[in-house]
Each structure stands twice: as structure tokens, then as C-alpha cells.
Tab-separated table of C-alpha atoms in Angstrom:
chain	number	residue	atom	x	y	z
A	44	MET	CA	-5.500	-1.767	21.985
A	45	TYR	CA	-4.135	-4.137	19.443
A	46	GLU	CA	-5.036	-3.035	15.949
A	47	LYS	CA	-6.244	-5.652	13.487
A	48	ASN	CA	-4.816	-3.461	10.740
A	49	LEU	CA	-1.040	-3.896	12.494
A	50	THR	CA	0.428	-6.790	9.720
A	51	GLU	CA	4.565	-5.993	9.447
A	52	ASP	CA	6.308	-7.381	12.652
A	53	PHE	CA	9.645	-5.483	13.677
A	54	ARG	CA	12.514	-6.039	16.073
A	55	LEU	CA	14.623	-2.988	17.437
A	56	ARG	CA	17.890	-2.885	19.341
A	57	ILE	CA	18.363	0.141	21.393
A	58	SER	CA	20.444	1.357	24.521
A	59	THR	CA	19.491	1.111	27.838
A	60	THR	CA	19.449	5.093	28.066
A	61	ASP	CA	16.472	5.069	24.839
A	62	MET	CA	14.783	2.132	26.282
A	63	ASN	CA	14.288	3.702	29.625
A	64	PHE	CA	13.322	7.102	27.989
A	65	LEU	CA	10.630	4.940	26.072
A	66	ARG	CA	9.351	2.976	28.874
A	67	GLN	CA	8.965	6.512	30.789
A	68	LEU	CA	7.331	7.959	27.481
A	69	SER	CA	4.757	5.359	27.641
A	70	ASP	CA	4.014	5.623	30.957
A	71	GLU	CA	3.298	9.176	30.377
A	72	ARG	CA	1.073	8.580	27.596
A	73	GLY	CA	-0.626	5.806	28.700
A	74	VAL	CA	0.108	3.471	26.226
A	75	SER	CA	2.241	0.489	25.684
A	76	VAL	CA	5.802	1.090	24.354
A	77	SER	CA	5.179	-0.495	20.933
A	78	GLU	CA	1.728	1.593	20.494
A	79	CYS	CA	4.236	4.753	21.966
A	80	VAL	CA	7.001	3.730	18.665
A	81	ARG	CA	4.327	3.853	16.341
A	82	SER	CA	2.851	7.212	17.294
A	83	ILE	CA	6.540	8.319	17.149
A	84	ILE	CA	6.686	7.153	13.360
A	85	GLY	CA	2.900	8.249	12.930
A	86	GLU	CA	3.840	11.479	14.036
A	87	TYR	CA	6.902	11.847	12.468
A	88	ARG	CA	5.629	10.345	9.084
A	89	ARG	CA	2.759	13.105	8.978
A	90	SER	CA	5.395	16.195	9.887
A	91	LEU	CA	6.983	14.724	6.817
A	92	GLU	CA	3.679	14.638	4.635
A	93	THR	CA	2.979	18.631	6.138
A	94	LEU	CA	6.536	19.543	5.221
A	95	ASN	CA	6.079	18.597	1.254
A	96	VAL	CA	2.834	20.079	1.645
A	97	PHE	CA	4.273	23.610	2.648
A	98	SER	CA	6.989	22.959	0.014
A	99	GLU	CA	4.978	22.647	-2.672
A	100	ALA	CA	2.356	25.574	-1.876
A	101	LEU	CA	5.829	27.516	-1.898
A	102	LYS	CA	6.812	26.360	-5.069
A	103	MET	CA	2.766	27.517	-6.420
A	104	ALA	CA	3.582	30.934	-5.004
A	105	LYS	CA	6.860	31.374	-6.773
A	106	GLU	CA	5.760	30.775	-10.116
A	107	LYS	CA	4.670	33.705	-12.455
A	108	GLU	CA	0.662	32.252	-12.831
A	109	ALA	CA	0.256	31.201	-8.876
A	110	MET	CA	1.281	34.692	-7.799
A	111	LEU	CA	-1.054	36.267	-5.183
A	112	SER	CA	-2.840	39.341	-6.127
A	113	ASN	CA	-2.291	41.590	-2.937
A	114	GLY	CA	-6.049	41.506	-2.692
A	115	ASP	CA	-7.662	42.315	-6.283
A	116	THR	CA	-10.931	41.653	-6.390
A	117	LYS	CA	-11.538	43.011	-10.024
A	118	THR	CA	-10.636	40.771	-12.987
A	119	ASP	CA	-10.045	41.896	-16.499
A	120	LYS	CA	-11.462	38.578	-18.012
A	121	HIS	CA	-12.895	39.910	-20.924
A	122	ASP	CA	-10.515	42.518	-21.641
């Protein structure tokens, strides 16, 4: 199905082997080759975003203020 938010046009030159791969993948997914390529791009973009989130979480965990408390439940906020 054509989405109305698609405003950019893109031409791609690939080998016969890669095109056959895309045709086979699009047949397996039951979508057009164009929709299959858009899906691959979207999946890759989301995986990069996920890696960035994990990277930021690791940075926060390494900072002294954000270290985990090993299950401590008591706070000494008033002491």
C-alpha cells in the first residue's frame, strides 16, 4: 500500500544477485520490493536508535551518581 507521507524519490543501482535477493525477500514478506527496502531501512534505523539508547544507559551506569544501589531500600536523606 502506498503511504502518503513518502515524499522522497530514490534510484538505486544494484547487482542482479542483490536484486534477486530483494525480490525473494519481498515475496516472502508479501510486499513490493520498494516496501521491502523501506522496511530494511526502517529496521536498521531503529536498531541504531536502540544501540544509542543502550550506549547512553551504559554511560549513565558508569557515572558515580547513577550507580545502582545493589537493592538498597533505606535512604539516609535526612542524616
